[in-house]
mmCIF file of C-alpha atoms in Angstrom:
data_model
loop_
_atom_site.group_PDB
_atom_site.id
_atom_site.type_symbol
_atom_site.label_atom_id
_atom_site.label_comp_id
_atom_site.label_asym_id
_atom_site.label_seq_id
_atom_site.Cartn_x
_atom_site.Cartn_y
_atom_site.Cartn_z
ATOM 1 C CA ALA A 158 25.337 13.417 -34.493
ATOM 2 C CA GLN A 159 25.623 16.881 -34.550
ATOM 3 C CA SER A 160 29.152 18.081 -35.663
ATOM 4 C CA VAL A 161 30.914 21.600 -36.785
ATOM 5 C CA ALA A 162 33.810 21.769 -39.048
ATOM 6 C CA GLN A 163 36.602 24.506 -39.188
ATOM 7 C CA PRO A 164 38.445 23.905 -41.701
ATOM 8 C CA GLU A 165 41.043 25.970 -41.657
ATOM 9 C CA ASP A 166 43.801 25.765 -39.135
ATOM 10 C CA GLN A 167 44.758 29.379 -39.251
ATOM 11 C CA VAL A 168 43.732 32.045 -41.091
ATOM 12 C CA ASN A 169 46.383 35.224 -42.008
ATOM 13 C CA VAL A 170 45.368 38.797 -42.588
ATOM 14 C CA ALA A 171 47.291 42.113 -42.659
ATOM 15 C CA GLU A 172 45.865 44.320 -40.339
ATOM 16 C CA GLY A 173 42.972 46.668 -41.885
ATOM 17 C CA ASN A 174 42.038 44.150 -44.105
ATOM 18 C CA PRO A 175 38.758 42.138 -44.132
ATOM 19 C CA LEU A 176 38.927 38.977 -42.272
ATOM 20 C CA THR A 177 36.513 35.837 -42.250
ATOM 21 C CA VAL A 178 36.941 32.860 -40.473
ATOM 22 C CA LYS A 179 34.809 29.868 -41.984
ATOM 23 C CA CYS A 180 32.506 27.588 -40.080
ATOM 24 C CA THR A 181 30.049 24.587 -41.076
ATOM 25 C CA TYR A 182 27.565 22.759 -39.366
ATOM 26 C CA SER A 183 25.470 19.697 -39.323
ATOM 27 C CA VAL A 184 22.768 19.200 -37.192
ATOM 28 C CA SER A 185 18.909 17.766 -37.257
ATOM 29 C CA GLY A 186 16.070 20.527 -36.986
ATOM 30 C CA ASN A 187 16.699 24.102 -36.874
ATOM 31 C CA PRO A 188 20.296 24.999 -35.602
ATOM 32 C CA TYR A 189 21.313 27.211 -33.068
ATOM 33 C CA LEU A 190 25.137 28.392 -33.933
ATOM 34 C CA PHE A 191 27.743 30.632 -31.708
ATOM 35 C CA TRP A 192 31.377 32.360 -32.032
ATOM 36 C CA TYR A 193 33.705 32.072 -29.061
ATOM 37 C CA VAL A 194 37.250 33.778 -28.928
ATOM 38 C CA GLN A 195 39.865 32.737 -26.729
ATOM 39 C CA TYR A 196 42.965 35.138 -25.882
ATOM 40 C CA PRO A 197 45.867 32.754 -24.601
ATOM 41 C CA ASN A 198 45.542 31.782 -21.049
ATOM 42 C CA ARG A 199 42.167 32.523 -20.786
ATOM 43 C CA GLY A 200 38.520 30.877 -21.136
ATOM 44 C CA LEU A 201 36.444 31.127 -24.098
ATOM 45 C CA GLN A 202 34.457 34.454 -24.893
ATOM 46 C CA PHE A 203 30.833 35.283 -26.294
ATOM 47 C CA LEU A 204 31.278 36.606 -29.517
ATOM 48 C CA LEU A 205 27.421 36.563 -31.276
ATOM 49 C CA LYS A 206 24.856 33.750 -31.696
ATOM 50 C CA TYR A 207 22.270 33.090 -34.387
ATOM 51 C CA ILE A 208 19.167 31.467 -32.702
ATOM 52 C CA THR A 209 16.393 32.837 -35.516
ATOM 53 C CA GLY A 210 15.378 35.579 -37.660
ATOM 54 C CA ASP A 211 17.731 38.033 -39.662
ATOM 55 C CA ASN A 212 20.875 35.789 -41.447
ATOM 56 C CA LEU A 213 23.172 38.507 -40.649
ATOM 57 C CA VAL A 214 24.090 38.327 -36.910
ATOM 58 C CA LYS A 215 26.224 41.508 -35.594
ATOM 59 C CA GLY A 216 28.425 40.765 -32.055
ATOM 60 C CA SER A 217 30.736 41.959 -30.101
ATOM 61 C CA TYR A 218 33.906 44.028 -31.049
ATOM 62 C CA GLY A 219 32.702 44.229 -34.639
ATOM 63 C CA PHE A 220 32.344 40.947 -35.593
ATOM 64 C CA GLU A 221 29.423 39.855 -37.529
ATOM 65 C CA ALA A 222 28.285 36.303 -39.015
ATOM 66 C CA GLU A 223 26.226 35.409 -42.111
ATOM 67 C CA PHE A 224 23.993 31.989 -41.675
ATOM 68 C CA ASN A 225 23.405 30.276 -44.676
ATOM 69 C CA LYS A 226 21.393 27.189 -44.189
ATOM 70 C CA SER A 227 21.305 26.011 -47.985
ATOM 71 C CA GLN A 228 25.647 25.748 -47.431
ATOM 72 C CA THR A 229 25.204 25.233 -43.554
ATOM 73 C CA SER A 230 27.481 27.616 -42.916
ATOM 74 C CA PHE A 231 28.231 30.356 -40.217
ATOM 75 C CA HIS A 232 31.284 32.047 -41.158
ATOM 76 C CA LEU A 233 32.396 35.314 -39.076
ATOM 77 C CA LYS A 234 33.246 38.274 -40.336
ATOM 78 C CA LYS A 235 34.881 41.798 -39.849
ATOM 79 C CA PRO A 236 35.320 44.191 -42.277
ATOM 80 C CA SER A 237 38.785 45.656 -40.857
ATOM 81 C CA ALA A 238 41.221 43.274 -38.935
ATOM 82 C CA LEU A 239 43.275 44.718 -35.778
ATOM 83 C CA VAL A 240 46.182 43.322 -34.313
ATOM 84 C CA SER A 241 44.003 42.471 -31.122
ATOM 85 C CA ASP A 242 42.038 40.631 -33.163
ATOM 86 C CA SER A 243 44.637 37.496 -33.182
ATOM 87 C CA ALA A 244 43.483 34.925 -31.018
ATOM 88 C CA LEU A 245 42.097 31.566 -31.312
ATOM 89 C CA TYR A 246 37.901 31.289 -32.755
ATOM 90 C CA PHE A 247 35.961 28.543 -32.005
ATOM 91 C CA CYS A 248 31.987 27.774 -33.573
ATOM 92 C CA ALA A 249 29.665 25.967 -32.009
ATOM 93 C CA GLY A 250 26.329 24.519 -32.692
ATOM 94 C CA GLY A 251 23.219 22.529 -30.982
ATOM 95 C CA SER A 252 19.199 21.966 -31.712
ATOM 96 C CA GLY A 253 16.776 20.962 -29.394
ATOM 97 C CA GLY A 254 16.352 22.299 -25.648
ATOM 98 C CA TYR A 255 18.965 20.515 -23.420
ATOM 99 C CA GLN A 256 20.677 19.014 -26.515
ATOM 100 C CA LYS A 257 24.745 19.605 -25.761
ATOM 101 C CA VAL A 258 26.437 22.364 -28.169
ATOM 102 C CA THR A 259 28.806 20.884 -30.163
ATOM 103 C CA PHE A 260 32.278 22.794 -30.545
ATOM 104 C CA GLY A 261 34.616 22.909 -33.383
ATOM 105 C CA THR A 262 38.124 22.693 -33.629
ATOM 106 C CA GLY A 263 39.205 26.102 -33.697
ATOM 107 C CA THR A 264 40.850 28.648 -36.106
ATOM 108 C CA LYS A 265 43.750 30.609 -35.160
ATOM 109 C CA LEU A 266 43.486 34.058 -36.196
ATOM 110 C CA GLN A 267 46.507 36.184 -37.047
ATOM 111 C CA VAL A 268 46.447 39.657 -37.895
ATOM 112 C CA ILE A 269 50.135 40.672 -39.209
ATOM 113 C CA PRO A 270 50.750 44.759 -38.573
ATOM 114 C CA GLU B 214 28.535 40.642 -12.564
ATOM 115 C CA ALA B 215 31.531 38.156 -11.406
ATOM 116 C CA GLY B 216 32.354 35.880 -14.113
ATOM 117 C CA VAL B 217 32.839 31.858 -13.605
ATOM 118 C CA ALA B 218 35.967 31.023 -10.803
ATOM 119 C CA GLN B 219 37.547 28.256 -11.403
ATOM 120 C CA SER B 220 40.666 27.018 -8.790
ATOM 121 C CA PRO B 221 43.493 25.956 -9.157
ATOM 122 C CA ARG B 222 44.682 27.773 -12.476
ATOM 123 C CA TYR B 223 47.620 25.005 -12.707
ATOM 124 C CA LYS B 224 48.144 21.488 -11.148
ATOM 125 C CA ILE B 225 51.218 19.365 -11.910
ATOM 126 C CA ILE B 226 50.563 15.849 -10.420
ATOM 127 C CA GLU B 227 52.209 12.167 -11.271
ATOM 128 C CA LYS B 228 50.424 9.775 -12.789
ATOM 129 C CA ARG B 229 47.993 7.693 -11.235
ATOM 130 C CA GLN B 230 47.722 10.404 -8.687
ATOM 131 C CA SER B 231 44.132 12.498 -7.925
ATOM 132 C CA VAL B 232 43.529 15.716 -8.627
ATOM 133 C CA ALA B 233 40.060 18.061 -7.877
ATOM 134 C CA PHE B 234 39.198 21.138 -9.493
ATOM 135 C CA TRP B 235 36.604 23.538 -8.306
ATOM 136 C CA CYS B 236 34.307 25.832 -10.016
ATOM 137 C CA ASN B 237 31.822 28.618 -8.471
ATOM 138 C CA PRO B 238 29.350 29.372 -11.633
ATOM 139 C CA ILE B 239 27.689 33.130 -12.194
ATOM 140 C CA SER B 240 24.993 33.755 -9.716
ATOM 141 C CA GLY B 241 21.350 32.665 -10.506
ATOM 142 C CA HIS B 242 23.264 30.009 -13.176
ATOM 143 C CA ALA B 243 21.014 27.311 -13.160
ATOM 144 C CA THR B 244 23.320 25.407 -16.197
ATOM 145 C CA LEU B 245 27.050 24.018 -15.521
ATOM 146 C CA TYR B 246 29.511 22.480 -17.603
ATOM 147 C CA TRP B 247 32.867 20.602 -17.261
ATOM 148 C CA TYR B 248 34.795 20.846 -20.455
ATOM 149 C CA GLN B 249 38.029 19.350 -21.451
ATOM 150 C CA GLN B 250 40.100 20.979 -23.931
ATOM 151 C CA ILE B 251 43.288 19.363 -25.160
ATOM 152 C CA LEU B 252 45.740 21.705 -26.633
ATOM 153 C CA GLY B 253 44.604 22.094 -30.301
ATOM 154 C CA GLN B 254 41.273 20.933 -30.029
ATOM 155 C CA GLY B 255 38.184 22.385 -29.403
ATOM 156 C CA PRO B 256 36.248 22.145 -25.715
ATOM 157 C CA LYS B 257 34.840 18.987 -25.231
ATOM 158 C CA LEU B 258 31.685 18.504 -22.935
ATOM 159 C CA LEU B 259 32.533 16.333 -20.106
ATOM 160 C CA ILE B 260 29.544 16.766 -17.781
ATOM 161 C CA GLN B 261 26.527 18.964 -18.200
ATOM 162 C CA PHE B 262 24.241 19.984 -14.763
ATOM 163 C CA GLN B 263 21.300 21.292 -14.328
ATOM 164 C CA ASN B 264 21.072 22.922 -10.859
ATOM 165 C CA ASN B 265 22.033 19.535 -9.270
ATOM 166 C CA GLY B 266 20.793 16.896 -11.485
ATOM 167 C CA VAL B 267 23.071 15.691 -14.526
ATOM 168 C CA VAL B 268 21.667 16.174 -17.886
ATOM 169 C CA ASP B 269 24.268 14.659 -19.644
ATOM 170 C CA ASP B 270 27.563 12.695 -18.838
ATOM 171 C CA SER B 271 27.886 10.793 -21.891
ATOM 172 C CA GLN B 272 31.509 11.412 -22.615
ATOM 173 C CA LEU B 273 32.531 11.431 -18.648
ATOM 174 C CA PRO B 274 35.080 8.359 -18.489
ATOM 175 C CA LYS B 275 33.215 7.335 -15.452
ATOM 176 C CA ASP B 276 36.022 4.945 -14.354
ATOM 177 C CA ARG B 277 38.125 7.461 -13.276
ATOM 178 C CA PHE B 278 36.462 10.887 -13.503
ATOM 179 C CA SER B 279 33.409 12.021 -11.414
ATOM 180 C CA ALA B 280 31.692 15.337 -10.906
ATOM 181 C CA GLU B 281 28.981 16.636 -8.515
ATOM 182 C CA ARG B 282 27.431 19.878 -7.974
ATOM 183 C CA LEU B 283 25.684 19.853 -4.655
ATOM 184 C CA LYS B 284 23.289 22.006 -3.574
ATOM 185 C CA GLY B 285 23.158 23.583 -7.261
ATOM 186 C CA VAL B 286 25.548 26.035 -7.168
ATOM 187 C CA ASP B 287 29.334 24.994 -7.283
ATOM 188 C CA SER B 288 30.767 22.060 -8.552
ATOM 189 C CA THR B 289 33.882 19.920 -8.145
ATOM 190 C CA LEU B 290 35.497 17.347 -11.105
ATOM 191 C CA LYS B 291 38.076 14.854 -9.813
ATOM 192 C CA ILE B 292 40.231 12.565 -11.444
ATOM 193 C CA GLN B 293 41.172 9.382 -9.917
ATOM 194 C CA PRO B 294 43.612 7.853 -10.907
ATOM 195 C CA ALA B 295 45.018 10.364 -13.415
ATOM 196 C CA LYS B 296 47.061 9.125 -16.832
ATOM 197 C CA LEU B 297 49.362 10.802 -18.791
ATOM 198 C CA GLU B 298 46.049 11.511 -21.513
ATOM 199 C CA ASP B 299 44.636 13.511 -19.252
ATOM 200 C CA SER B 300 46.885 16.131 -19.753
ATOM 201 C CA ALA B 301 44.557 19.519 -20.834
ATOM 202 C CA VAL B 302 42.788 22.335 -19.650
ATOM 203 C CA TYR B 303 39.168 22.291 -17.716
ATOM 204 C CA LEU B 304 36.766 24.435 -18.526
ATOM 205 C CA CYS B 305 33.948 25.210 -16.321
ATOM 206 C CA ALA B 306 31.010 27.226 -18.069
ATOM 207 C CA SER B 307 27.913 28.218 -17.037
ATOM 208 C CA ARG B 308 24.231 29.207 -18.742
ATOM 209 C CA ASN B 309 21.605 31.302 -17.541
ATOM 210 C CA GLY B 310 18.188 29.353 -18.353
ATOM 211 C CA ALA B 311 17.294 25.785 -19.433
ATOM 212 C CA GLY B 312 17.448 26.008 -23.007
ATOM 213 C CA GLY B 313 20.387 25.796 -25.441
ATOM 214 C CA ARG B 314 20.201 28.886 -26.971
ATOM 215 C CA ASN B 315 21.547 31.455 -24.101
ATOM 216 C CA GLU B 316 25.549 31.621 -24.837
ATOM 217 C CA GLN B 317 27.986 29.918 -22.285
ATOM 218 C CA PHE B 318 30.104 31.959 -19.786
ATOM 219 C CA PHE B 319 33.321 30.250 -19.341
ATOM 220 C CA GLY B 320 35.797 30.504 -16.274
ATOM 221 C CA PRO B 321 39.633 30.980 -16.803
ATOM 222 C CA GLY B 322 40.031 26.921 -17.164
ATOM 223 C CA THR B 323 42.379 24.450 -15.238
ATOM 224 C CA ARG B 324 45.641 24.036 -16.389
ATOM 225 C CA LEU B 325 46.711 19.989 -15.551
ATOM 226 C CA THR B 326 50.019 18.555 -16.237
ATOM 227 C CA VAL B 327 50.351 14.913 -15.846
ATOM 228 C CA LEU B 328 54.007 13.363 -15.870
#
């Protein structure tokens, strides 16, 4: 069975500092991986995805993620955090055609002014 | 482009009552999902439709939950009878195309409280 793990329940970072939100995956075959963000009382919003190609994927709002096949990781990064980046972040992954995408448990990002 | 619409946004019911949620996906999106998101957890897939056919309902508690997507557009999710542990946010999402590689677009969710 496929799984996605987000080892940190919460990440705190000072405004202006770089941020990293961690994600590891376990899927059979070639994975496709996603990051979504959820603001309070809102649905999930797509940030970026890895399907194939370059290991460094760039997405919305200055976020990027690095796919590392040997470490089965897909960490979300941003060079300079903003207070408005404070939200709940979900990693998701799957493989194959119709196979469902599995979501991680989420990481709460708190950017401190 | 209009997003995924869901209603109601909030619902409070007593246990053993029934409740229904409605979802209207983005126009042209063939794939529709219903997720259950319990506080502090990630979304858990309940059911996935491809047009009006069910692709995956392996985690749907079929003794109390049902869903339909008539005509391959709107969808309804019903719980009958509700239990306390059904308190959660129910998210609807849609996706363009049949492959899993495309991102999903989520509605705002329905927050259900069962008392």
